[in-house]
Amino acid sequence: MSIRSSSAPPPPASGWAVLPRDVLWSIFTALGEREVLSGAGLVCAAWRDFARREPAIWRRIDLTTPEDDVVEEDGSDDDETNIIICKMEEVPSSKGSSRWKAMTLTAIDRSAGQCEAFWGRADDEVLLHLADSFTKNVVMKIVDKCPSLESLKITNLPINRWDDQMRYKFGSLPSPLPTVAPARHRRRRHTAAASTPATPVAAAASTPPLPPHRCQMEHTTGELTPHIYGSMADGRAPSRLPRQSHGGAHSSHCLPERPRLLLLGRPCLLLTGRPHLLLLGRPRLLLTGRPRLLLPVAAYRDLVAVAYLGAKKRWRALLLVISFLLAKIGVLTASAASCLGTKKRRHVLLLMACLLAKNNHRTRLHSTPPPSGVPGTTSAPLRRRYLTGRQTTPM
Amino acid sequence: MEVDKGKGEAEETRKVAEADRDTVTLKSSDGKLFEVSKEAAARLSTVLAGMIAGGSIDDNGTDLKQIGSEALENVVDYCNKHANSIPSAALISSSISFNTAPFKEPEEWERKFVDRLSHDALFDLVEAANFLGMERLLDVTCHKISEMMKGKSPDQIREVFNIKNDYTKEELEEIRQELAWAFYDD
């Protein structure tokens, strides 16, 4: 594609170029995000400006192509739950993939944290981008709502683009932030094609190997803090983590290869794993049926959240969770499964037992033997240990 | 006193008659008059509904200075056709669904209705629909427009709609950097 450069002064825009924004909005949403990115959104300055600066267009990002073998839910009643399913890209760094990725990252950027639903291919970087945009939105809201907030401690925040808006917000805080030093995180936006995410190996080199099933948490400013829980290094003070994890040029982009549970505070619950991932949207959507029920963060750890879904959705969510990723955090599912009926529970447990058995062969993923017997029968202390690791942090 | 009362009654009856009229008269920017059923107008256009409810409908033709006669003719045509067609369940549900929900496909007659329009007429119609707050008509026309854009490169779209490429050099460079994928051939 070539865009002619006109040295002559721009001629007056024709009627189509100055369509009212409402009309343009309707057209762009009817077109689909893929078309807007590669066609209509580039037609003229006005249209491009609209595509770039109107996050509402990007609330639903559907970048699937007919060829994409996207994991399809029948979707009939998913409107509420906003379960977002992506196909994990198996070979993220191949040249052919850079195009879709650049598109995806741009789309997510443009959504400015307002993305509510996403369909499309994804790899680690795309995921973190999505997570970032959620997280950023939350952080911004917190700062907005708490004008007298003096410090905000965020551990292991994967935000990698602290744009001007963000810096401005944090600039208004009176004291420098103890753990989130924006300078450390501030990073030029990657020209998407040029960014090469560090390989899992590189990430592993900068941080010690992460034990599986490890979720440490840190409460700092109570409910205000958007906690990021993930697998964290054993025995390491969480406050040191930002530096650690941002040591490498791109290491913050990289999820370790083993599955990791990222709980992005209230706003969303992101579960990642290979080869698929499941992103459960914002809790108000995730826990639909009872939007008023905002669970304490700790509840997420047992995925009890699922219990508040309707039976059908719960069942589906659980199946997805199990079959895609919770093979390695099986205990979580098991406890969630306890809220199912007998038949389904047996189904879940069987499935999980199979997966656990399969995973036992990969010893490197399991430094500790998985609980014996059916996971659902795990005793509470064992389960706790399993979840939090040997050095259980006080909760 | 008697006379005044008589006058008042006459006024009253005239008002009642006006309210009973089941059409409204619309006047285009170039002074042409069009009649459209009040029910359809109120149902399809939020702006007209507001005017009818607020009593600002002029018996001699409500001035719509923004809309040319050709576009207004199409609008009226659409309203009439819409009044004649039985609204399908899909159409009804589309009006109450979440506004980012996928657009419900236009019906066959709606498709035909916009297909016969020239580009200019389509443009005028979409503006008129936007001005009058006719959500469904706006959806249908925008759907048509989006179909005309689908699968086309920016260059092709410019050609179809006769849009000038008005990027400055800086903007071009920005696009080149930001949207690197657009310059891949594939």
PDB file of N, CA and C in Angstrom, chain A residues 189-228:
ATOM      1  N   ARG A 189       7.262   3.519  24.041  1.00  0.00           N
ATOM      2  CA  ARG A 189       6.344   2.558  23.440  1.00  0.00           C
ATOM      3  C   ARG A 189       7.094   1.810  22.372  1.00  0.00           C
ATOM      4  N   HIS A 190       6.867   0.550  22.361  1.00  0.00           N
ATOM      5  CA  HIS A 190       7.590  -0.224  21.372  1.00  0.00           C
ATOM      6  C   HIS A 190       6.966   0.002  20.019  1.00  0.00           C
ATOM      7  N   THR A 191       7.802   0.206  19.072  1.00  0.00           N
ATOM      8  CA  THR A 191       7.290   0.088  17.726  1.00  0.00           C
ATOM      9  C   THR A 191       7.075  -1.406  17.593  1.00  0.00           C
ATOM     10  N   ALA A 192       5.851  -1.739  17.404  1.00  0.00           N
ATOM     11  CA  ALA A 192       5.493  -3.128  17.645  1.00  0.00           C
ATOM     12  C   ALA A 192       6.328  -4.089  16.815  1.00  0.00           C
ATOM     13  N   ALA A 193       6.593  -3.720  15.582  1.00  0.00           N
ATOM     14  CA  ALA A 193       7.305  -4.657  14.730  1.00  0.00           C
ATOM     15  C   ALA A 193       8.722  -4.886  15.246  1.00  0.00           C
ATOM     16  N   ALA A 194       9.243  -3.876  15.915  1.00  0.00           N
ATOM     17  CA  ALA A 194      10.637  -3.990  16.302  1.00  0.00           C
ATOM     18  C   ALA A 194      10.822  -4.712  17.632  1.00  0.00           C
ATOM     19  N   SER A 195       9.764  -4.797  18.395  1.00  0.00           N
ATOM     20  CA  SER A 195       9.941  -5.353  19.729  1.00  0.00           C
ATOM     21  C   SER A 195      10.143  -6.855  19.652  1.00  0.00           C
ATOM     22  N   THR A 196      11.132  -7.283  20.368  1.00  0.00           N
ATOM     23  CA  THR A 196      11.357  -8.715  20.419  1.00  0.00           C
ATOM     24  C   THR A 196      11.266  -9.137  21.867  1.00  0.00           C
ATOM     25  N   PRO A 197      10.203  -9.784  22.209  1.00  0.00           N
ATOM     26  CA  PRO A 197      10.063 -10.166  23.598  1.00  0.00           C
ATOM     27  C   PRO A 197      11.171 -11.135  23.989  1.00  0.00           C
ATOM     28  N   ALA A 198      11.614 -10.966  25.205  1.00  0.00           N
ATOM     29  CA  ALA A 198      12.626 -11.879  25.683  1.00  0.00           C
ATOM     30  C   ALA A 198      12.059 -13.288  25.709  1.00  0.00           C
ATOM     31  N   THR A 199      12.885 -14.210  25.492  1.00  0.00           N
ATOM     32  CA  THR A 199      12.413 -15.579  25.542  1.00  0.00           C
ATOM     33  C   THR A 199      12.198 -15.963  26.987  1.00  0.00           C
ATOM     34  N   PRO A 200      11.417 -16.963  27.222  1.00  0.00           N
ATOM     35  CA  PRO A 200      11.225 -17.417  28.603  1.00  0.00           C
ATOM     36  C   PRO A 200      12.550 -17.720  29.276  1.00  0.00           C
ATOM     37  N   VAL A 201      13.484 -18.185  28.511  1.00  0.00           N
ATOM     38  CA  VAL A 201      14.792 -18.498  29.081  1.00  0.00           C
ATOM     39  C   VAL A 201      15.420 -17.239  29.642  1.00  0.00           C
ATOM     40  N   ALA A 202      15.353 -16.182  28.871  1.00  0.00           N
ATOM     41  CA  ALA A 202      15.955 -14.936  29.323  1.00  0.00           C
ATOM     42  C   ALA A 202      15.269 -14.433  30.577  1.00  0.00           C
ATOM     43  N   ALA A 203      13.966 -14.571  30.605  1.00  0.00           N
ATOM     44  CA  ALA A 203      13.236 -14.122  31.783  1.00  0.00           C
ATOM     45  C   ALA A 203      13.627 -14.945  32.996  1.00  0.00           C
ATOM     46  N   ALA A 204      13.794 -16.205  32.744  1.00  0.00           N
ATOM     47  CA  ALA A 204      14.162 -17.077  33.843  1.00  0.00           C
ATOM     48  C   ALA A 204      15.557 -16.734  34.356  1.00  0.00           C
ATOM     49  N   ALA A 205      16.384 -16.218  33.465  1.00  0.00           N
ATOM     50  CA  ALA A 205      17.733 -15.883  33.884  1.00  0.00           C
ATOM     51  C   ALA A 205      17.738 -14.686  34.815  1.00  0.00           C
ATOM     52  N   SER A 206      16.823 -13.756  34.584  1.00  0.00           N
ATOM     53  CA  SER A 206      16.838 -12.559  35.406  1.00  0.00           C
ATOM     54  C   SER A 206      16.150 -12.793  36.745  1.00  0.00           C
ATOM     55  N   THR A 207      15.246 -13.720  36.783  1.00  0.00           N
ATOM     56  CA  THR A 207      14.644 -14.062  38.059  1.00  0.00           C
ATOM     57  C   THR A 207      14.838 -15.552  38.267  1.00  0.00           C
ATOM     58  N   PRO A 208      14.992 -15.950  39.500  1.00  0.00           N
ATOM     59  CA  PRO A 208      15.190 -17.373  39.761  1.00  0.00           C
ATOM     60  C   PRO A 208      13.997 -18.160  39.242  1.00  0.00           C
ATOM     61  N   PRO A 209      14.180 -19.416  38.995  1.00  0.00           N
ATOM     62  CA  PRO A 209      13.064 -20.227  38.510  1.00  0.00           C
ATOM     63  C   PRO A 209      11.895 -20.108  39.456  1.00  0.00           C
ATOM     64  N   LEU A 210      10.751 -19.989  38.904  1.00  0.00           N
ATOM     65  CA  LEU A 210       9.588 -19.773  39.741  1.00  0.00           C
ATOM     66  C   LEU A 210       8.965 -21.101  40.111  1.00  0.00           C
ATOM     67  N   PRO A 211       8.743 -21.280  41.379  1.00  0.00           N
ATOM     68  CA  PRO A 211       8.076 -22.521  41.766  1.00  0.00           C
ATOM     69  C   PRO A 211       6.625 -22.473  41.321  1.00  0.00           C
ATOM     70  N   PRO A 212       6.099 -23.578  40.967  1.00  0.00           N
ATOM     71  CA  PRO A 212       4.707 -23.578  40.555  1.00  0.00           C
ATOM     72  C   PRO A 212       3.796 -23.398  41.750  1.00  0.00           C
ATOM     73  N   HIS A 213       2.616 -23.066  41.474  1.00  0.00           N
ATOM     74  CA  HIS A 213       1.569 -22.957  42.494  1.00  0.00           C
ATOM     75  C   HIS A 213       1.945 -21.967  43.580  1.00  0.00           C
ATOM     76  N   ARG A 214       2.652 -20.980  43.204  1.00  0.00           N
ATOM     77  CA  ARG A 214       3.102 -20.054  44.210  1.00  0.00           C
ATOM     78  C   ARG A 214       2.374 -18.732  44.021  1.00  0.00           C
ATOM     79  N   CYS A 215       1.593 -18.389  44.975  1.00  0.00           N
ATOM     80  CA  CYS A 215       0.969 -17.081  44.895  1.00  0.00           C
ATOM     81  C   CYS A 215       1.274 -16.334  46.166  1.00  0.00           C
ATOM     82  N   GLN A 216       2.133 -15.391  46.075  1.00  0.00           N
ATOM     83  CA  GLN A 216       2.364 -14.559  47.244  1.00  0.00           C
ATOM     84  C   GLN A 216       1.570 -13.291  47.079  1.00  0.00           C
ATOM     85  N   MET A 217       1.288 -12.701  48.168  1.00  0.00           N
ATOM     86  CA  MET A 217       0.530 -11.482  48.038  1.00  0.00           C
ATOM     87  C   MET A 217       1.075 -10.451  49.000  1.00  0.00           C
ATOM     88  N   GLU A 218       0.821  -9.254  48.686  1.00  0.00           N
ATOM     89  CA  GLU A 218       1.216  -8.226  49.618  1.00  0.00           C
ATOM     90  C   GLU A 218       0.128  -7.188  49.720  1.00  0.00           C
ATOM     91  N   HIS A 219      -0.327  -7.040  50.932  1.00  0.00           N
ATOM     92  CA  HIS A 219      -1.283  -5.961  51.148  1.00  0.00           C
ATOM     93  C   HIS A 219      -0.500  -4.736  51.573  1.00  0.00           C
ATOM     94  N   THR A 220      -0.694  -3.685  50.940  1.00  0.00           N
ATOM     95  CA  THR A 220       0.023  -2.495  51.349  1.00  0.00           C
ATOM     96  C   THR A 220      -0.944  -1.433  51.818  1.00  0.00           C
ATOM     97  N   THR A 221      -1.701  -0.915  50.921  1.00  0.00           N
ATOM     98  CA  THR A 221      -2.655   0.093  51.365  1.00  0.00           C
ATOM     99  C   THR A 221      -4.062  -0.477  51.317  1.00  0.00           C
ATOM    100  N   GLY A 222      -4.148  -1.685  51.757  1.00  0.00           N
ATOM    101  CA  GLY A 222      -5.458  -2.297  51.874  1.00  0.00           C
ATOM    102  C   GLY A 222      -6.175  -2.379  50.547  1.00  0.00           C
ATOM    103  N   GLU A 223      -7.427  -2.036  50.595  1.00  0.00           N
ATOM    104  CA  GLU A 223      -8.278  -2.234  49.430  1.00  0.00           C
ATOM    105  C   GLU A 223      -7.900  -1.354  48.252  1.00  0.00           C
ATOM    106  N   LEU A 224      -7.146  -0.330  48.551  1.00  0.00           N
ATOM    107  CA  LEU A 224      -6.848   0.597  47.468  1.00  0.00           C
ATOM    108  C   LEU A 224      -5.846   0.042  46.487  1.00  0.00           C
ATOM    109  N   THR A 225      -5.065  -0.860  46.960  1.00  0.00           N
ATOM    110  CA  THR A 225      -3.949  -1.290  46.144  1.00  0.00           C
ATOM    111  C   THR A 225      -4.379  -2.272  45.075  1.00  0.00           C
ATOM    112  N   PRO A 226      -4.069  -1.980  43.870  1.00  0.00           N
ATOM    113  CA  PRO A 226      -4.305  -2.988  42.851  1.00  0.00           C
ATOM    114  C   PRO A 226      -3.223  -4.045  42.930  1.00  0.00           C
ATOM    115  N   HIS A 227      -3.520  -5.087  43.590  1.00  0.00           N
ATOM    116  CA  HIS A 227      -2.491  -6.101  43.787  1.00  0.00           C
ATOM    117  C   HIS A 227      -2.282  -6.895  42.527  1.00  0.00           C
ATOM    118  N   ILE A 228      -1.107  -7.199  42.320  1.00  0.00           N
ATOM    119  CA  ILE A 228      -0.798  -8.115  41.255  1.00  0.00           C
ATOM    120  C   ILE A 228      -0.219  -9.347  41.911  1.00  0.00           C
TER     121      ILE A 228
END
